[in-house]
mmCIF file of C-alpha atoms in Angstrom:
data_model
loop_
_atom_site.group_PDB
_atom_site.id
_atom_site.type_symbol
_atom_site.label_atom_id
_atom_site.label_comp_id
_atom_site.label_asym_id
_atom_site.label_seq_id
_atom_site.Cartn_x
_atom_site.Cartn_y
_atom_site.Cartn_z
ATOM 1 C CA ASP A 1 -0.029 0.013 0.099
ATOM 2 C CA THR A 2 1.253 3.213 -0.646
ATOM 3 C CA GLY A 3 0.210 5.953 1.126
ATOM 4 C CA VAL A 4 -0.053 10.096 0.195
ATOM 5 C CA SER A 5 2.297 11.205 -1.919
ATOM 6 C CA GLN A 6 2.450 14.071 -3.184
ATOM 7 C CA ASP A 7 5.450 16.104 -5.557
ATOM 8 C CA PRO A 8 7.356 18.406 -5.191
ATOM 9 C CA ARG A 9 8.187 17.551 -1.703
ATOM 10 C CA HIS A 10 9.922 21.552 -2.041
ATOM 11 C CA LYS A 11 9.775 24.512 -4.174
ATOM 12 C CA ILE A 12 11.009 28.004 -3.993
ATOM 13 C CA THR A 13 9.937 30.335 -5.907
ATOM 14 C CA LYS A 14 10.032 34.107 -6.916
ATOM 15 C CA ARG A 15 7.173 36.136 -5.971
ATOM 16 C CA GLY A 16 4.507 36.405 -8.431
ATOM 17 C CA GLN A 17 5.183 33.444 -10.228
ATOM 18 C CA ASN A 18 2.713 30.451 -9.957
ATOM 19 C CA VAL A 19 3.062 27.249 -8.602
ATOM 20 C CA THR A 20 1.159 24.003 -8.954
ATOM 21 C CA PHE A 21 1.836 21.202 -6.350
ATOM 22 C CA ARG A 22 -0.130 17.458 -6.865
ATOM 23 C CA CYS A 23 -1.438 15.808 -4.657
ATOM 24 C CA ASP A 24 -2.453 11.293 -4.882
ATOM 25 C CA PRO A 25 -4.694 9.754 -2.646
ATOM 26 C CA ILE A 26 -5.137 6.251 -0.865
ATOM 27 C CA SER A 27 -6.555 4.648 -4.181
ATOM 28 C CA GLU A 28 -9.532 2.854 -2.214
ATOM 29 C CA HIS A 29 -10.229 6.740 -0.449
ATOM 30 C CA ASN A 30 -12.819 9.241 -2.478
ATOM 31 C CA ARG A 31 -12.103 12.088 -0.257
ATOM 32 C CA LEU A 32 -8.974 14.581 -0.314
ATOM 33 C CA TYR A 33 -8.271 17.375 0.878
ATOM 34 C CA TRP A 34 -5.913 20.260 1.402
ATOM 35 C CA TYR A 35 -4.295 21.843 4.371
ATOM 36 C CA ARG A 36 -1.867 24.485 5.036
ATOM 37 C CA GLN A 37 1.034 24.691 8.296
ATOM 38 C CA THR A 38 2.514 27.559 8.806
ATOM 39 C CA LEU A 39 5.893 27.468 11.586
ATOM 40 C CA GLY A 40 4.860 26.562 14.912
ATOM 41 C CA GLN A 41 1.318 26.356 14.158
ATOM 42 C CA GLY A 42 -1.590 23.326 13.308
ATOM 43 C CA PRO A 43 -2.958 22.639 9.564
ATOM 44 C CA GLU A 44 -5.197 24.392 8.547
ATOM 45 C CA PHE A 45 -7.853 23.516 6.036
ATOM 46 C CA LEU A 46 -8.127 24.902 2.617
ATOM 47 C CA THR A 47 -10.544 22.677 0.754
ATOM 48 C CA TYR A 48 -12.187 18.931 -0.032
ATOM 49 C CA PHE A 49 -12.784 16.831 -2.635
ATOM 50 C CA GLN A 50 -15.554 13.808 -3.056
ATOM 51 C CA ASN A 51 -14.806 12.047 -6.344
ATOM 52 C CA GLU A 52 -14.386 15.387 -8.258
ATOM 53 C CA ALA A 53 -16.576 17.475 -6.967
ATOM 54 C CA GLN A 54 -15.436 20.276 -4.598
ATOM 55 C CA LEU A 55 -17.787 20.659 -2.081
ATOM 56 C CA GLU A 56 -16.460 23.020 0.617
ATOM 57 C CA LYS A 57 -13.690 25.935 0.179
ATOM 58 C CA SER A 58 -11.710 27.748 3.309
ATOM 59 C CA ARG A 59 -11.949 31.281 3.770
ATOM 60 C CA LEU A 60 -8.247 30.768 3.403
ATOM 61 C CA LEU A 61 -8.970 30.073 -0.331
ATOM 62 C CA SER A 62 -8.183 33.158 -1.630
ATOM 63 C CA ASP A 63 -8.879 33.737 -5.924
ATOM 64 C CA ARG A 64 -5.261 33.409 -6.226
ATOM 65 C CA PHE A 65 -5.890 29.436 -5.073
ATOM 66 C CA SER A 66 -7.462 26.991 -7.219
ATOM 67 C CA ALA A 67 -7.876 23.174 -6.852
ATOM 68 C CA GLU A 68 -8.872 20.740 -9.174
ATOM 69 C CA ARG A 69 -9.488 16.777 -9.205
ATOM 70 C CA PRO A 70 -10.218 16.560 -12.608
ATOM 71 C CA LYS A 71 -11.261 12.320 -12.577
ATOM 72 C CA GLY A 72 -11.371 11.762 -8.569
ATOM 73 C CA SER A 73 -8.048 10.506 -8.209
ATOM 74 C CA PHE A 74 -5.488 12.785 -8.368
ATOM 75 C CA SER A 75 -5.847 16.498 -7.141
ATOM 76 C CA THR A 76 -3.697 19.519 -7.822
ATOM 77 C CA LEU A 77 -3.150 23.194 -5.754
ATOM 78 C CA GLU A 78 -2.243 25.999 -8.194
ATOM 79 C CA ILE A 79 -1.686 29.329 -6.286
ATOM 80 C CA GLN A 80 -1.107 31.891 -8.636
ATOM 81 C CA ARG A 81 0.777 35.518 -8.467
ATOM 82 C CA THR A 82 2.564 34.125 -5.351
ATOM 83 C CA GLU A 83 3.057 36.628 -2.210
ATOM 84 C CA GLN A 84 6.059 35.822 0.678
ATOM 85 C CA GLY A 85 2.909 34.882 2.268
ATOM 86 C CA ASP A 86 2.076 31.833 0.943
ATOM 87 C CA SER A 87 5.005 30.607 2.045
ATOM 88 C CA ALA A 88 4.386 27.312 4.433
ATOM 89 C CA MET A 89 4.091 23.583 4.191
ATOM 90 C CA TYR A 90 1.001 22.852 2.533
ATOM 91 C CA LEU A 91 -0.642 19.175 3.019
ATOM 92 C CA CYS A 92 -3.039 17.076 1.731
ATOM 93 C CA ALA A 93 -5.208 14.212 3.382
ATOM 94 C CA SER A 94 -7.218 11.376 2.094
ATOM 95 C CA SER A 95 -9.907 9.345 3.713
ATOM 96 C CA SER A 96 -12.631 7.279 2.235
ATOM 97 C CA ARG A 97 -16.437 8.928 3.342
ATOM 98 C CA ASP A 98 -17.486 6.702 5.699
ATOM 99 C CA ARG A 99 -14.323 7.769 8.435
ATOM 100 C CA ASN A 100 -13.921 11.095 7.295
ATOM 101 C CA TYR A 101 -12.660 11.111 10.934
ATOM 102 C CA GLU A 102 -9.608 9.065 9.873
ATOM 103 C CA GLN A 103 -7.664 11.223 7.566
ATOM 104 C CA TYR A 104 -3.829 10.541 6.481
ATOM 105 C CA PHE A 105 -1.894 13.237 5.266
ATOM 106 C CA GLY A 106 1.512 13.073 2.898
ATOM 107 C CA PRO A 107 4.810 13.928 3.192
ATOM 108 C CA GLY A 108 3.769 17.817 1.998
ATOM 109 C CA THR A 109 4.874 20.649 0.461
ATOM 110 C CA ARG A 110 7.082 23.477 1.641
ATOM 111 C CA LEU A 111 6.810 26.406 -0.380
ATOM 112 C CA THR A 112 9.647 29.160 0.244
ATOM 113 C CA VAL A 113 8.457 32.002 -1.942
ATOM 114 C CA THR A 114 11.842 35.063 -1.913
ATOM 115 C CA GLN B 1 -11.915 31.910 21.539
ATOM 116 C CA LYS B 2 -9.514 29.488 19.576
ATOM 117 C CA GLU B 3 -11.684 26.714 19.097
ATOM 118 C CA VAL B 4 -8.889 23.962 20.126
ATOM 119 C CA GLU B 5 -5.927 25.368 22.654
ATOM 120 C CA GLN B 6 -3.034 23.757 23.345
ATOM 121 C CA ASP B 7 -0.562 23.779 24.971
ATOM 122 C CA PRO B 8 2.919 23.926 22.206
ATOM 123 C CA GLY B 9 5.627 23.353 25.165
ATOM 124 C CA PRO B 10 8.356 22.888 24.462
ATOM 125 C CA LEU B 11 7.992 19.562 27.072
ATOM 126 C CA SER B 12 10.671 17.818 27.595
ATOM 127 C CA VAL B 13 11.488 14.902 29.840
ATOM 128 C CA PRO B 14 13.723 12.098 30.457
ATOM 129 C CA GLU B 15 13.251 8.474 28.663
ATOM 130 C CA GLY B 16 10.832 6.269 30.321
ATOM 131 C CA ALA B 17 8.857 8.804 32.014
ATOM 132 C CA ILE B 18 4.735 8.961 31.490
ATOM 133 C CA VAL B 19 3.735 12.065 29.167
ATOM 134 C CA SER B 20 0.945 14.129 28.779
ATOM 135 C CA LEU B 21 -0.161 16.240 26.994
ATOM 136 C CA ASN B 22 -3.130 17.832 26.542
ATOM 137 C CA CYS B 23 -6.229 20.186 24.426
ATOM 138 C CA THR B 24 -9.560 22.105 25.771
ATOM 139 C CA TYR B 25 -12.056 22.677 22.930
ATOM 140 C CA SER B 26 -15.044 24.929 22.994
ATOM 141 C CA ASN B 27 -18.157 23.223 20.790
ATOM 142 C CA SER B 28 -19.448 20.181 23.112
ATOM 143 C CA ALA B 29 -20.963 19.053 19.342
ATOM 144 C CA PHE B 30 -17.983 16.962 18.868
ATOM 145 C CA GLN B 31 -17.617 13.765 18.667
ATOM 146 C CA TYR B 32 -14.365 12.635 16.854
ATOM 147 C CA PHE B 33 -10.838 13.738 18.541
ATOM 148 C CA MET B 34 -7.552 12.438 16.617
ATOM 149 C CA TRP B 35 -3.244 12.553 17.926
ATOM 150 C CA TYR B 36 -1.596 13.233 15.088
ATOM 151 C CA ARG B 37 2.524 12.765 15.544
ATOM 152 C CA GLN B 38 4.553 15.152 13.788
ATOM 153 C CA TYR B 39 7.994 14.777 13.346
ATOM 154 C CA SER B 40 10.492 17.723 11.883
ATOM 155 C CA ARG B 41 9.317 18.776 8.062
ATOM 156 C CA LYS B 42 7.152 15.449 7.857
ATOM 157 C CA GLY B 43 3.457 15.543 7.580
ATOM 158 C CA PRO B 44 1.089 14.259 9.823
ATOM 159 C CA GLU B 45 1.087 10.902 11.298
ATOM 160 C CA LEU B 46 -2.582 9.485 12.854
ATOM 161 C CA LEU B 47 -1.683 8.430 16.150
ATOM 162 C CA MET B 48 -5.045 7.260 17.556
ATOM 163 C CA TYR B 49 -8.837 9.137 16.943
ATOM 164 C CA THR B 50 -11.709 8.610 19.592
ATOM 165 C CA TYR B 51 -15.066 8.834 19.618
ATOM 166 C CA SER B 52 -17.572 10.547 22.089
ATOM 167 C CA SER B 53 -15.907 10.180 25.894
ATOM 168 C CA GLY B 54 -13.472 7.652 27.302
ATOM 169 C CA ASN B 55 -10.593 5.933 27.236
ATOM 170 C CA LYS B 56 -8.548 4.285 24.057
ATOM 171 C CA GLU B 57 -5.256 2.383 24.542
ATOM 172 C CA ASP B 58 -2.934 1.392 21.900
ATOM 173 C CA GLY B 59 0.095 0.205 22.987
ATOM 174 C CA ARG B 60 2.021 2.566 25.017
ATOM 175 C CA PHE B 61 -0.554 5.536 23.585
ATOM 176 C CA THR B 62 -3.382 6.029 26.099
ATOM 177 C CA ALA B 63 -6.696 8.566 24.317
ATOM 178 C CA GLN B 64 -8.638 9.814 27.179
ATOM 179 C CA VAL B 65 -12.023 11.974 26.393
ATOM 180 C CA ASP B 66 -13.544 14.077 28.525
ATOM 181 C CA LYS B 67 -16.489 16.240 27.234
ATOM 182 C CA SER B 68 -18.423 17.198 30.805
ATOM 183 C CA SER B 69 -15.050 19.687 30.991
ATOM 184 C CA LYS B 70 -14.684 19.098 27.133
ATOM 185 C CA TYR B 71 -10.464 18.044 27.931
ATOM 186 C CA ILE B 72 -9.234 16.008 25.614
ATOM 187 C CA SER B 73 -5.730 13.917 26.817
ATOM 188 C CA LEU B 74 -2.767 11.918 24.931
ATOM 189 C CA PHE B 75 -0.689 9.913 27.556
ATOM 190 C CA ILE B 76 2.421 8.118 26.827
ATOM 191 C CA ARG B 77 3.948 5.284 28.878
ATOM 192 C CA ASP B 78 7.371 4.133 28.783
ATOM 193 C CA SER B 79 8.615 7.170 26.489
ATOM 194 C CA GLN B 80 11.410 6.504 24.268
ATOM 195 C CA PRO B 81 13.477 9.056 22.306
ATOM 196 C CA SER B 82 11.939 7.723 18.834
ATOM 197 C CA ASP B 83 8.969 9.809 20.541
ATOM 198 C CA SER B 84 10.385 13.243 20.389
ATOM 199 C CA ALA B 85 7.842 14.842 17.665
ATOM 200 C CA THR B 86 5.042 17.685 17.814
ATOM 201 C CA TYR B 87 1.745 15.929 18.717
ATOM 202 C CA LEU B 88 -1.426 17.432 17.695
ATOM 203 C CA CYS B 89 -4.571 17.661 18.860
ATOM 204 C CA ALA B 90 -7.364 17.814 16.123
ATOM 205 C CA TYR B 91 -11.119 17.660 16.037
ATOM 206 C CA GLN B 92 -13.453 16.361 13.564
ATOM 207 C CA GLY B 93 -15.571 19.590 12.095
ATOM 208 C CA ALA B 94 -18.428 18.333 9.598
ATOM 209 C CA GLN B 95 -15.665 17.088 7.262
ATOM 210 C CA LYS B 96 -12.590 18.504 8.151
ATOM 211 C CA LEU B 97 -10.384 18.176 11.244
ATOM 212 C CA VAL B 98 -9.438 20.992 13.045
ATOM 213 C CA PHE B 99 -6.077 21.415 14.890
ATOM 214 C CA GLY B 100 -4.340 22.680 18.078
ATOM 215 C CA GLN B 101 -1.294 24.291 17.599
ATOM 216 C CA GLY B 102 0.568 21.192 18.518
ATOM 217 C CA THR B 103 2.932 20.492 21.660
ATOM 218 C CA ARG B 104 6.445 20.002 20.823
ATOM 219 C CA LEU B 105 7.797 17.049 22.639
ATOM 220 C CA THR B 106 11.370 16.400 23.457
ATOM 221 C CA ILE B 107 12.578 12.395 25.300
ATOM 222 C CA ASN B 108 16.001 12.953 26.517
ATOM 223 C CA PRO B 109 17.789 9.223 26.545
#
C-alpha cells in the first residue's frame, strides 16, 4: 500500500510566479483534503473533494488559489501570483467517505516564496 | 477563543517517563477527537482517534476524552527518544479536521 504522495516536496519560487502542487491519495479513498501549515501552528483546512466535486472551500483560499481533482483521483493545487505570505507547508490528506475522521496525510510540499 | 487550545510547550522529559499532553476545546457538539504525531519536516501521522467520551489504548499510548470538561489528553507510557516529535490534537468539525497548535515533545536519553 502506498500512502498519500505529494510532489514536489520542496518548491522555491519568486514572488509573483505561479506554482502547482500535486497530490495522489490512497487509491481506495474518495475524499481528498488540502491543508496549509505554517511554522509553529497546526494544519489549517483549505478545501476538500469528494470524488471530483469540490464540496467546501475555506476563507483562507483566496482567489489566487485553485484546486482541481478532474478524474476523482489525483488533485492539483495552484497558487497564482505568489506572495511571501504563501510560504508554508501544503499538506494533502485522504479518507473514505464513511470514515472521514480518519484522514491520512502526505509528506507535504514546502513552499518558499522569495 | 480558539476552537482548540493546546499548550505549545516545548516539553522535555527523560526517557521512560510518563508523558501527558492535553487540549481543551470549545464546541460540545464535537464527537471525534484525534491525535497526530508530526516529525520535523514531515506530514502528520494519525496515532489514534476517540469517539465521544472515554479512553482508548494502543500500546504505550492512551487517549482520553472528558466531554464534561471539554478536555482531551494523550498519555505516553515508557517514553522513548523516538517519541520526540510535535503532537497535534484535532477534532472532526463537519468534514474537516480542526487542529490545535501542537505540543513539541523531546524525550531525553
